[in-house]
Short mmCIF file of C-alpha atoms in Angstrom, two decimals:
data_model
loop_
_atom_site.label_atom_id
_atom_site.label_comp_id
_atom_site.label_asym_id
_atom_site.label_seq_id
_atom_site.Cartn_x
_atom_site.Cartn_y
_atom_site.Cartn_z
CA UNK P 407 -12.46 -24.55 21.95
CA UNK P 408 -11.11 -27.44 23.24
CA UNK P 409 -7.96 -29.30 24.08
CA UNK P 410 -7.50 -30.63 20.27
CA UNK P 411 -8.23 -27.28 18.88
CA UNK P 412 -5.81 -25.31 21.29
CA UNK P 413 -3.05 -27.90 20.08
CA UNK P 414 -3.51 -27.20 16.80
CA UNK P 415 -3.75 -23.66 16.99
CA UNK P 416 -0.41 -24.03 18.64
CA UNK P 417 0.86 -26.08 15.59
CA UNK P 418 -0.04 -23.14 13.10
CA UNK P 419 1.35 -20.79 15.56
CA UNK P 420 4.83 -22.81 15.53
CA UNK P 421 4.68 -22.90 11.92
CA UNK P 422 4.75 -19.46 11.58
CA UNK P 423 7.26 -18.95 14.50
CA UNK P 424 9.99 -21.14 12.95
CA UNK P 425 9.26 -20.16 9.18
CA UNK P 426 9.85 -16.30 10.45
CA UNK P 427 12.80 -16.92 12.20
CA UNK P 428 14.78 -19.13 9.97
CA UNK P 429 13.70 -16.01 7.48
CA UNK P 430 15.32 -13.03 9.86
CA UNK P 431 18.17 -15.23 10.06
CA UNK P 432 18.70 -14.94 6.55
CA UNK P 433 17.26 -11.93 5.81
CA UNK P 434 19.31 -9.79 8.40
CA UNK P 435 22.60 -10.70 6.79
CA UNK P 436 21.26 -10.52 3.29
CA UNK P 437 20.47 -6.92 4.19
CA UNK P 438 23.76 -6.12 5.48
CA UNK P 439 25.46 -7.56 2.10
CA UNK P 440 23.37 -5.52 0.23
CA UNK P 441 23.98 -2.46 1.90
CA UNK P 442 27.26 -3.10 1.76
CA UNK P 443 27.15 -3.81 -1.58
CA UNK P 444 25.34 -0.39 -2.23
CA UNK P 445 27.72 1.48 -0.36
CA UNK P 446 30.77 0.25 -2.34
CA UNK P 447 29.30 2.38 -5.37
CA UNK P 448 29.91 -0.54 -8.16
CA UNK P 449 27.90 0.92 -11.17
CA UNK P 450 25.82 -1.77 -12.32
CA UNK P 451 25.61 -3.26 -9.10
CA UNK P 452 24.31 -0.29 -7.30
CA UNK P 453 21.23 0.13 -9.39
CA UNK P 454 19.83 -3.14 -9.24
CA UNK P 455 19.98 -3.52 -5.29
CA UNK P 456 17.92 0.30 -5.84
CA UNK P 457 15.83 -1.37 -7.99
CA UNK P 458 15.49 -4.95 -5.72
CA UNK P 459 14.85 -2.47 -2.80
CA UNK P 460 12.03 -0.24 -4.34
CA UNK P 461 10.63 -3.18 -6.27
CA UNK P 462 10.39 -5.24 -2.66
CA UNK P 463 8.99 -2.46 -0.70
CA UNK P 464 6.11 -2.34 -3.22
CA UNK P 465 5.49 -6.54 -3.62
CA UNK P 466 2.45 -7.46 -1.36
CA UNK P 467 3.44 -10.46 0.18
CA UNK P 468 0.59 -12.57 -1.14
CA UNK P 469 1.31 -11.97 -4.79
CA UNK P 470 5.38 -12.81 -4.47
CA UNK P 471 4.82 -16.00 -2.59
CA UNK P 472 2.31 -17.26 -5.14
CA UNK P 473 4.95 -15.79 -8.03
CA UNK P 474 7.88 -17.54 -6.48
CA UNK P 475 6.12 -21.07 -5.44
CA UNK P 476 4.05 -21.59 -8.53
CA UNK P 477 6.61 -19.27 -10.95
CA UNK P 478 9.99 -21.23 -9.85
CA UNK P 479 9.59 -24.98 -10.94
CA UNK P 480 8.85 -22.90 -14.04
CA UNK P 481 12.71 -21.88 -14.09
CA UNK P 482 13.31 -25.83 -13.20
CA UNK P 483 13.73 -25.12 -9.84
CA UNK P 484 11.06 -27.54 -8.22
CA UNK P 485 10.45 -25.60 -4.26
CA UNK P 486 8.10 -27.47 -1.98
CA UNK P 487 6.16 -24.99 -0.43
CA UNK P 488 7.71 -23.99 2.82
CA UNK P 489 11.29 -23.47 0.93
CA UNK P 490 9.13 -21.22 -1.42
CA UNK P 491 7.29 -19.02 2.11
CA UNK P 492 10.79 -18.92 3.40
CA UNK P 493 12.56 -17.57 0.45
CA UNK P 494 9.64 -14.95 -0.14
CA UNK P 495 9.96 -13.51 3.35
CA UNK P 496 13.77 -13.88 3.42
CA UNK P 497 13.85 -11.75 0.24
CA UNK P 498 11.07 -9.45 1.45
CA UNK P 499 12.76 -8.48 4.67
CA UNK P 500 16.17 -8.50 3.44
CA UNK P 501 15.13 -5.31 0.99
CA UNK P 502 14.06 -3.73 4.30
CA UNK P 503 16.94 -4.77 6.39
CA UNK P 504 18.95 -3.12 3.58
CA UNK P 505 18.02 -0.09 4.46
CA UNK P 506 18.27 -0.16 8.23
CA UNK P 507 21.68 -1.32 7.51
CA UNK P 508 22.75 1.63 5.02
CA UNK P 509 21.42 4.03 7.47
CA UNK P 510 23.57 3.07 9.80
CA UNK P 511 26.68 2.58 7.77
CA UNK P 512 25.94 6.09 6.86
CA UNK P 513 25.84 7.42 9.85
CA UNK P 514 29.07 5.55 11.13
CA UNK P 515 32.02 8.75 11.93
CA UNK P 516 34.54 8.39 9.24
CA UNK P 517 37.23 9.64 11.62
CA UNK P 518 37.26 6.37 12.84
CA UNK P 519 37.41 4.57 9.38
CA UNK P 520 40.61 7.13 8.76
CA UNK P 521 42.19 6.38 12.81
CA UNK P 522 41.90 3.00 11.69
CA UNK P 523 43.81 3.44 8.87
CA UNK P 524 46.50 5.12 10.00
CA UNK P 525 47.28 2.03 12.36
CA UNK P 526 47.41 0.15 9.41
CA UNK P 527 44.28 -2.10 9.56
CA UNK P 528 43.08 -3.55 6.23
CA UNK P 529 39.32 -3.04 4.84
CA UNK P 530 38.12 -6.07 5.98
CA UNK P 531 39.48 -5.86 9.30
CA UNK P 532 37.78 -2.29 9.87
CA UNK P 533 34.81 -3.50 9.15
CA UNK P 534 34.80 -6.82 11.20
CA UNK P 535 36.54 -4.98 14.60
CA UNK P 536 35.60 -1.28 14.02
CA UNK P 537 32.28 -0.68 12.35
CA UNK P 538 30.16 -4.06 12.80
CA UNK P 539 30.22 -4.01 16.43
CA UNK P 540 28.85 -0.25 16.29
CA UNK P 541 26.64 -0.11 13.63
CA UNK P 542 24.99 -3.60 14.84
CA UNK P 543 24.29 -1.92 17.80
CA UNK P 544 22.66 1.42 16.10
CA UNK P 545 20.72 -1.35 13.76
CA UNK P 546 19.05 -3.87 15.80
CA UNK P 547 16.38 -1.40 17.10
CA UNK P 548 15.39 -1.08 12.97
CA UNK P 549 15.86 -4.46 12.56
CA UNK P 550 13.66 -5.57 15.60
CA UNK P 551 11.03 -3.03 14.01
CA UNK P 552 11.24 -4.87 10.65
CA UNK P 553 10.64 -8.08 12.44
CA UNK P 554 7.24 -7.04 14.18
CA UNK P 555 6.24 -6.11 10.36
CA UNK P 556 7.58 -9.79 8.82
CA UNK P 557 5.22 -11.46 11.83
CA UNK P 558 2.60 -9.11 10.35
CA UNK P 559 3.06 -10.20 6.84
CA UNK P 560 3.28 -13.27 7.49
CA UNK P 561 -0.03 -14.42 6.97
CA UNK P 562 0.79 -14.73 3.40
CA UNK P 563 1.75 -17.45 3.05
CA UNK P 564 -1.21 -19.55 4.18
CA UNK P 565 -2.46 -18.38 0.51
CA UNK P 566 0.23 -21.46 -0.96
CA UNK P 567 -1.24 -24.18 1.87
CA UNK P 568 0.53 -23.72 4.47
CA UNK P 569 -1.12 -24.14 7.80
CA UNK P 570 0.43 -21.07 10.01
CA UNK P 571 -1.41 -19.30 12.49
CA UNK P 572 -3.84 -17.37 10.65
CA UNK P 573 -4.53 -20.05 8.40
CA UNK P 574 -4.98 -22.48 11.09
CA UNK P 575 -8.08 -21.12 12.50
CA UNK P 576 -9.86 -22.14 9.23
CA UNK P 577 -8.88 -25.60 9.88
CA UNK P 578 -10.14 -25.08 13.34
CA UNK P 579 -13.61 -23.69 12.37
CA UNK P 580 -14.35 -26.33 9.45
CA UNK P 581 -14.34 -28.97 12.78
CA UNK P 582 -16.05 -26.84 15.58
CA UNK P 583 -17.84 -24.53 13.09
CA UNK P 584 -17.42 -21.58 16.18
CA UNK P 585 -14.86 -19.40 14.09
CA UNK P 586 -14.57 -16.57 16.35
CA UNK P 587 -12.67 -18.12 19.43
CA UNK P 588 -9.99 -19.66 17.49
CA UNK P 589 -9.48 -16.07 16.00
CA UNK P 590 -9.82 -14.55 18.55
CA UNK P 591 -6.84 -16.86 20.47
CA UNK P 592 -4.64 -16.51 16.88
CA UNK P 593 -5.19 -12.96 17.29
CA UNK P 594 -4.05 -12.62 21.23
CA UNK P 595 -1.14 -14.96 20.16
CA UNK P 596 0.60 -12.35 17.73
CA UNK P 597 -0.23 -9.39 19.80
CA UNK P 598 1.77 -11.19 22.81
CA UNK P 599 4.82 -11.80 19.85
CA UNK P 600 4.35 -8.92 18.04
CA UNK P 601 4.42 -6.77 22.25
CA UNK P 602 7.39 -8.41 22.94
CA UNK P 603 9.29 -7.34 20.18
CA UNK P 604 8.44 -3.99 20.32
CA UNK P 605 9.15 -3.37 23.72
CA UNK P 606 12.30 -5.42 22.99
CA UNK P 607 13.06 -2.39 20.32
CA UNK P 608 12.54 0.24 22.75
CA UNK P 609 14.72 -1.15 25.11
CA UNK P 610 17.36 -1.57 22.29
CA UNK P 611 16.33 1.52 21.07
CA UNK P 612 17.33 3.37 24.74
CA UNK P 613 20.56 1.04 24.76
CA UNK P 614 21.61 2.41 21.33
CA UNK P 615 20.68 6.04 22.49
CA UNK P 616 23.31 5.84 25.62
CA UNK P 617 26.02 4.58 23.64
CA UNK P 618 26.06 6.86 21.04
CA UNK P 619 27.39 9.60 23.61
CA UNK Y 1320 0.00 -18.87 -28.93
CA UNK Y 1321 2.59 -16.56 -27.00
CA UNK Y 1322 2.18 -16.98 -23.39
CA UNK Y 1323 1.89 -12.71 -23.51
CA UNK Y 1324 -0.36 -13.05 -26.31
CA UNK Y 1325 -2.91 -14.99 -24.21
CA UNK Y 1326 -2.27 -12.68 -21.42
CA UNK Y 1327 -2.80 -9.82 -23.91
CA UNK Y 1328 -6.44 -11.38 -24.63
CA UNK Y 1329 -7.34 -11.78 -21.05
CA UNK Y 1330 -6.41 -8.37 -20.15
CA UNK Y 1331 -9.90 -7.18 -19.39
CA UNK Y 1332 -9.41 -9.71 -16.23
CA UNK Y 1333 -6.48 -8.28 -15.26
CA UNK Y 1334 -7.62 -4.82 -15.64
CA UNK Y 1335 -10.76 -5.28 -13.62
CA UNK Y 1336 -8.62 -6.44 -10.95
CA UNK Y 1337 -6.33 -3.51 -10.96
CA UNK Y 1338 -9.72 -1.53 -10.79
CA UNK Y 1339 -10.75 -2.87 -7.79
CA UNK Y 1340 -7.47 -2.56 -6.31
CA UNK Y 1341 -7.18 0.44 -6.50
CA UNK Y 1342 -10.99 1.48 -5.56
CA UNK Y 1343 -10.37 -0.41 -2.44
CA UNK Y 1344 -6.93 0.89 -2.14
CA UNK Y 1345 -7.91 4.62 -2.64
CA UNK Y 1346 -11.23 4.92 -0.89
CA UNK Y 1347 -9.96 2.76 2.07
CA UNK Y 1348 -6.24 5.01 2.14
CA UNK Y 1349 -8.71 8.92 2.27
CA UNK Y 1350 -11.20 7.34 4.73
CA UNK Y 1351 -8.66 5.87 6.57
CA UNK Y 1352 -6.68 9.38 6.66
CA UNK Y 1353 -9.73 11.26 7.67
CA UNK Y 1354 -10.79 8.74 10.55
CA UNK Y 1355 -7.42 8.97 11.78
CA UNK Y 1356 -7.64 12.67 11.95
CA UNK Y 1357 -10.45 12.96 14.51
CA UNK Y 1358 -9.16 10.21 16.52
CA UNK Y 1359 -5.75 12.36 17.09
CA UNK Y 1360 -8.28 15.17 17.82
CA UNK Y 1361 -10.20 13.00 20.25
CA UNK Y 1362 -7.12 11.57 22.08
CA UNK Y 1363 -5.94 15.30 22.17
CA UNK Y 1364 -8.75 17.10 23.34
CA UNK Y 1365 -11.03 15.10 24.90
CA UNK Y 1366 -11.27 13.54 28.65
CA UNK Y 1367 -7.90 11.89 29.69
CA UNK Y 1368 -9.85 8.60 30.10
CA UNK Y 1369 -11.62 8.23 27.05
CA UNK Y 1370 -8.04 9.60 25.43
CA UNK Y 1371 -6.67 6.29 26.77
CA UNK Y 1372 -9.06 4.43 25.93
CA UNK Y 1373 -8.74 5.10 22.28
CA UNK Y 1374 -4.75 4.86 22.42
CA UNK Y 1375 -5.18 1.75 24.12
CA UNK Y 1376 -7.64 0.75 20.99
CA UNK Y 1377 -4.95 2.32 18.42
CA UNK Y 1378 -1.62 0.53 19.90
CA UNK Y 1379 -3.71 -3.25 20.40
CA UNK Y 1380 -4.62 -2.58 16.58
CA UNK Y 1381 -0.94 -1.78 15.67
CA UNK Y 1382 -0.31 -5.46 17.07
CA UNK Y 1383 -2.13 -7.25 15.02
CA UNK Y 1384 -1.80 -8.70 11.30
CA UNK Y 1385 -4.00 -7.21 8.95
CA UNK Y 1386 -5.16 -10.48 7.67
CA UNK Y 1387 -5.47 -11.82 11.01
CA UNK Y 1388 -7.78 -8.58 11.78
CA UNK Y 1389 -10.01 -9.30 8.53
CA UNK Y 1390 -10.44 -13.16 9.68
CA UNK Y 1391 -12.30 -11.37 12.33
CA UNK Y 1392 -14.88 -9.11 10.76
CA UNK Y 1393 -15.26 -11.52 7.74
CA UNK Y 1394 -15.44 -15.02 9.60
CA UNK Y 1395 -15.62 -13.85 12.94
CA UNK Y 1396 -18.25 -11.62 13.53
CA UNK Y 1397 -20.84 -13.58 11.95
CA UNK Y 1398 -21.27 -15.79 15.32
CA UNK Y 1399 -22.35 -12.65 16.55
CA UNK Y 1400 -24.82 -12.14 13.87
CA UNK Y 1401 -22.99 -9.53 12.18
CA UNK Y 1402 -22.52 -10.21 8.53
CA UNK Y 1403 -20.85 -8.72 5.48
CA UNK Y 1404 -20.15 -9.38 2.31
CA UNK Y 1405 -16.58 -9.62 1.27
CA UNK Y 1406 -16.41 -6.06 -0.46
CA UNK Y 1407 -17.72 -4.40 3.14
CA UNK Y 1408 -15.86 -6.43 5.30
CA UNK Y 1409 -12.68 -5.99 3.11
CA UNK Y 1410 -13.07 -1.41 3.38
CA UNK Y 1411 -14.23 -1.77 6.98
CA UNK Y 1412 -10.89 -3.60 7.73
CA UNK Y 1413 -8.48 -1.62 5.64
CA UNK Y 1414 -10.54 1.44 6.88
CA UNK Y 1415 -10.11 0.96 10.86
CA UNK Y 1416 -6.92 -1.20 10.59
CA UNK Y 1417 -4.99 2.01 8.89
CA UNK Y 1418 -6.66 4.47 10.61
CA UNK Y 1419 -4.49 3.22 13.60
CA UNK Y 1420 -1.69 3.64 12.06
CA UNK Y 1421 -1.98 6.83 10.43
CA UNK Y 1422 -3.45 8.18 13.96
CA UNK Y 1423 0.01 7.13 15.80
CA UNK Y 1424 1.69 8.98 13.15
CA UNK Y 1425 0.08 12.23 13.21
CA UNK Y 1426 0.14 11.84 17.13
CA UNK Y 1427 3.43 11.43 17.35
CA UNK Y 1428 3.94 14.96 15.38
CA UNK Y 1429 1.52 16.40 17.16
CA UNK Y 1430 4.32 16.04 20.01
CA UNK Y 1431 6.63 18.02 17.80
CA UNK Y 1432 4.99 20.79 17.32
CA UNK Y 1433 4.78 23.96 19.73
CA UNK Y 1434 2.40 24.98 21.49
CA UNK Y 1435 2.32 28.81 21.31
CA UNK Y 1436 0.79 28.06 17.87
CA UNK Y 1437 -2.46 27.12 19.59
CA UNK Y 1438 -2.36 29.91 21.70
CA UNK Y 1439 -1.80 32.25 18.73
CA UNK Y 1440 -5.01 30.83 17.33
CA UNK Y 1441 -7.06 30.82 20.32
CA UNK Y 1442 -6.41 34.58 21.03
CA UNK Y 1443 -7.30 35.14 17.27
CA UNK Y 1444 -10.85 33.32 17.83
CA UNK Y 1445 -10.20 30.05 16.11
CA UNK Y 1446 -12.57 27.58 17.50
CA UNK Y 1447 -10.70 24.26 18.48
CA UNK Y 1448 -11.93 22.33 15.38
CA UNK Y 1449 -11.15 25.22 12.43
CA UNK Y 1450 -7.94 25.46 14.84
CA UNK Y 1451 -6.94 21.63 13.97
CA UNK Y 1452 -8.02 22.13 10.51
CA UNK Y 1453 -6.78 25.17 9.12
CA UNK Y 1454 -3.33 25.22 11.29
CA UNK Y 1455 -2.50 21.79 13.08
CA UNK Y 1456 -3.68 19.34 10.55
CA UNK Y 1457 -1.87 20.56 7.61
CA UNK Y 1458 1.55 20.89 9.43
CA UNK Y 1459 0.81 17.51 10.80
CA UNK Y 1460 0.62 16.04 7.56
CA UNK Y 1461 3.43 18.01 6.09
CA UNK Y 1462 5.98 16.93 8.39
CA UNK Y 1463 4.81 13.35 8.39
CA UNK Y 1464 4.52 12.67 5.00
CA UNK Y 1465 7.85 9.96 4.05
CA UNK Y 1466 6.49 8.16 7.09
CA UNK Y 1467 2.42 8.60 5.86
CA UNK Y 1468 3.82 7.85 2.50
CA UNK Y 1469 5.10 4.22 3.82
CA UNK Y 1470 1.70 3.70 5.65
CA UNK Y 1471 -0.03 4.52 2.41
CA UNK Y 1472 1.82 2.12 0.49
CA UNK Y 1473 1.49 -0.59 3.15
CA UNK Y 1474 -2.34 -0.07 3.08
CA UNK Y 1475 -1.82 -0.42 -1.26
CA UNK Y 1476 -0.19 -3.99 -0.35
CA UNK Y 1477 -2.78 -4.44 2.22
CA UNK Y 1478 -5.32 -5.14 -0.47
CA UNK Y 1479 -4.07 -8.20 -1.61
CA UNK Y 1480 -4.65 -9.83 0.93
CA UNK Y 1481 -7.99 -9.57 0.55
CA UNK Y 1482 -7.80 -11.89 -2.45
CA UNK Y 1483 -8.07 -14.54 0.66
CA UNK Y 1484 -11.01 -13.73 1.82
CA UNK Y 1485 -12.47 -13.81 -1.74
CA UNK Y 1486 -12.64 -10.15 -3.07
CA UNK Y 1487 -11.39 -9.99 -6.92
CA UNK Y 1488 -8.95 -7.85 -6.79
CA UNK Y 1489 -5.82 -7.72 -8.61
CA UNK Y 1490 -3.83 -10.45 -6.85
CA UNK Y 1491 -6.54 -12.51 -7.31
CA UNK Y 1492 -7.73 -12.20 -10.81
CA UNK Y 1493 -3.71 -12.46 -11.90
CA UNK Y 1494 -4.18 -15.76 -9.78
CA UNK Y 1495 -7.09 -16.81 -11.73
CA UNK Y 1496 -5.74 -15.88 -15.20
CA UNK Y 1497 -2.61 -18.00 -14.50
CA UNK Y 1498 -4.15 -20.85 -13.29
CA UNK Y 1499 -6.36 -21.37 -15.80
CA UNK Y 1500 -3.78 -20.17 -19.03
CA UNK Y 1501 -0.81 -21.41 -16.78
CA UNK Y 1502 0.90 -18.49 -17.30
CA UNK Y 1503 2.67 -17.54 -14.11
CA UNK Y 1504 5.24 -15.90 -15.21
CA UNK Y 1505 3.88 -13.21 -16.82
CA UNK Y 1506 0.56 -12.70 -15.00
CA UNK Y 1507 1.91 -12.01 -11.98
CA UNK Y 1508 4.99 -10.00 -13.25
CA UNK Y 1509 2.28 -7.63 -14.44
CA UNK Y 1510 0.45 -7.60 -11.73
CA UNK Y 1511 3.69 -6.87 -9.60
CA UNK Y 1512 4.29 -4.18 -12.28
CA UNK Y 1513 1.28 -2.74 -11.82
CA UNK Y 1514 1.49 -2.81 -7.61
CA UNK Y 1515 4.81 -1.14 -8.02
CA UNK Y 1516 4.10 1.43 -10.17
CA UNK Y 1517 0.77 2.75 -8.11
CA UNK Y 1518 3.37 2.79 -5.45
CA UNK Y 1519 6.07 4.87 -7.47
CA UNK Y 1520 3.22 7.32 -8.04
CA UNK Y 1521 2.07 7.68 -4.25
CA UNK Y 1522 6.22 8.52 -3.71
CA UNK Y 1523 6.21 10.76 -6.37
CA UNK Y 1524 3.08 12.36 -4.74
CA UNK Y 1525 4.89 12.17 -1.19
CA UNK Y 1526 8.11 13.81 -3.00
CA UNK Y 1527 6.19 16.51 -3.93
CA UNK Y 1528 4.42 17.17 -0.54
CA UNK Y 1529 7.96 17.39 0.51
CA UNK Y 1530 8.97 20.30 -1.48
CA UNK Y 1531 5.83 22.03 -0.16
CA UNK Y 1532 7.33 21.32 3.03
CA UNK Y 1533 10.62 22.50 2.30
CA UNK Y 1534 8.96 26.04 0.76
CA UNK Y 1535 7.14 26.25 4.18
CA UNK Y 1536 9.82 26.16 6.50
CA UNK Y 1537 8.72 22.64 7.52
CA UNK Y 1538 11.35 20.43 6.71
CA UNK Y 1539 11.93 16.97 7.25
CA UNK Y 1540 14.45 14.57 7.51
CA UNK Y 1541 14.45 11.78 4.87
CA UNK Y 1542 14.63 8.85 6.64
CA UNK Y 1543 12.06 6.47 4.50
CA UNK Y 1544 12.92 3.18 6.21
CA UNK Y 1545 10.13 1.03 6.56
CA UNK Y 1546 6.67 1.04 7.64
#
């Protein structure tokens, strides 16, 4: 491979770097208003995020980005294609991130909620001063987790043209016609991302542990 | 013509696509489990370094994306003179690629579990292998089962991908169907149907090797987050 080829491997890997992140950025605070939305237990409300959750951790990735991108100008809502990868990750993870979220809202002591109370806090403020600050804390290992499998999925995409990592190293090969070391590079590139993050968790993870004492 | 009544006419396409999906899907998920099973019983009984070499093997795999992993035995590998056809390359990746994963979960239990068990057996004559089959395996894969269950359905949405690397399978004969009826809407809300209920079926199948669980003494917590 050569100098050309390693900057436009780097290209596709950018793409995929920036098209992830602006979709965790969405997607973790999605997930949070969902689970909060669960947890308030408004009847019709409450099934459908069931039904959105169950129904995204069962979508392959490759067949809702092709839904949503070819399916949407459809609806008369024209998406150029990189609106139409970030929307179907964003939605993806945010089903995931729902339930990382509701786990810990679950978990979070109610004695607190009621302590709260008693000094006269309102709902909202609880929430924003009492519980978010904890149950961020007991979430972001989950939510670092879900992020290692978004970078996973994230190949997808490549099936509506657009050049990201994985797809890149077609590009790559159609010019050099040596396949294998662009692959190869792609493939050493996500294990270094996908390393990070996961040792990121477990440090998280051992952070979260020590304050729950 | 109705846009479902086309679809209607083409089902055969669609069909044949589910098929496949779920050959691949179902051969690839029992192969995978049963590879997975003697590579916890090689990381736990044999040498310490081949035992890290294989966990080394298992974690690198768990690092990479799947499609990123099939690039490589469907347009990599040929450099090195090793070919296959889409259909091989396609089980051979969703084969070794789970495998991983399935062997870091029933590793992980492994941990759980105590070890007076094995010592029971031994003193009863079990050989080490009818030892892991008859009395570690099964507990293994009753205590593990939400988080096998996820794995399982990950593999089921592992498939698709495949459709990029040319194999018909249901993703991609919804794709084809649509683009030549343009019928979006409706091909690929069926074939999203059809994904979702194979993977309501594998939960209901994971529910019930729950309750077995539960009978057995074996109980687990329910935490079915992702992956």
């Amino acid at each position: 491979m050569d100098q050309a080829a390693l900057h436009t491997l780097l290209l596709g890997a950018w793409t995929t770097a920036w098209i992830s992140a602006v979709a965790v950025a969405g997607g973790v605070p999605l997930g949070l208003a969902l689970a909060l939305l669960r947890e308030a237990r408004i009847p019709v409300v409450g099934h459908i995020i069931v039904l959105y959750v169950s129904l995204g951790r069962a979508t392959p990735l490759v067949t809702l980005v092709l839904f949503i991108f070819v399916g949407a100008p459809l609806l008369g809502i024209p998406l150029d294609r990189y609106t139409a990868a970030i929307v179907t990750l964003l939605l993806n993870t945010a089903a995931f991130n729902a339930e990382v979220w509701r786990a810990a809202i679950r978990s979070f002591p109610h004695e607190q909620v009621e302590a709260a109370r008693a000094a006269g806090m309102t709902r909202v403020l609880i929430f924003r001063r009492i519980m978010l600050p904890q149950i961020w804390i007991t979430s972001l290992p989950g939510l670092v987790n879900e992020m290692t499998f978004l970078i996973k999925a994230s190949p997808a995409i490549g099936v509506i043209g657009i050049v990201d990592l994985t797809r890149v190293t077609n590009r790559i090969s159609a010019i050099t016609y040596e396949p294998l070391p662009p692959i190869l590079v792609a493939a050493a590139l996500y294990m270094v991302a996908i390393g990070t993050l996961v040792r990121l968790q477990r440090l998280l993870d051992a952070r979260a542990q020590r304050l729950a004492m | 013509m109705n846009k479902w009544e086309i679809l209607w006419n083409h089902r055969e396409m669609i069909l044949g696509g589910f098929k496949s999906t779920l050959v691949l899907f179902g051969v690839s998920a029992i192969a995978a489990f049963l590879l997975s099973s003697l590579i916890v019983l090689a990381i736990r009984t044999g040498r310490a370094p081949f035992g890290r070499v294989v966990r080394g093997v298992v974690d690198g795999m768990r690092m990479l994306p799947f499609l990123i992993y099939a690039y490589l035995l469907y347009y990599g590998l040929p450099s090195l003179g090793i070919r296959f056809d889409a259909w091989t390359a396609g089980f051979i990746a969703l084969i070794t690629y789970h495998a991983a994963y399935f062997a870091e979960i029933l590793r992980g239990t492994w941990a759980t579990l105590s070890t007076g068990q094995a010592e029971a057996a031994r003193a009863h004559g079990f050989t080490t292998f009818m030892m892991y089959r008859r009395i570690i395996l099964p507990q293994l894969v009753l205590r593990a089962a939400p988080v096998l269950g996820n794995q399982v359905i990950i593999c089921l949405k592992d498939t698709a991908f495949l459709s990029i690397i040319t194999v018909r399978e249901l993703t991609a004969a919804a794709s084809a169907v649509q683009s030549q009826y343009f019928i979006p809407f409706e091909a690929f809300i069926v074939a999203i149907g059809l994904y979702w209920l194979t993977s309501m079926l594998i939960e209901a199948l994971v529910a019930r090797l729950g309750f077995a669980a539960e009978r057995k003494g074996l109980g687990y917590k329910l935490a079915a987050v992702r992956r």
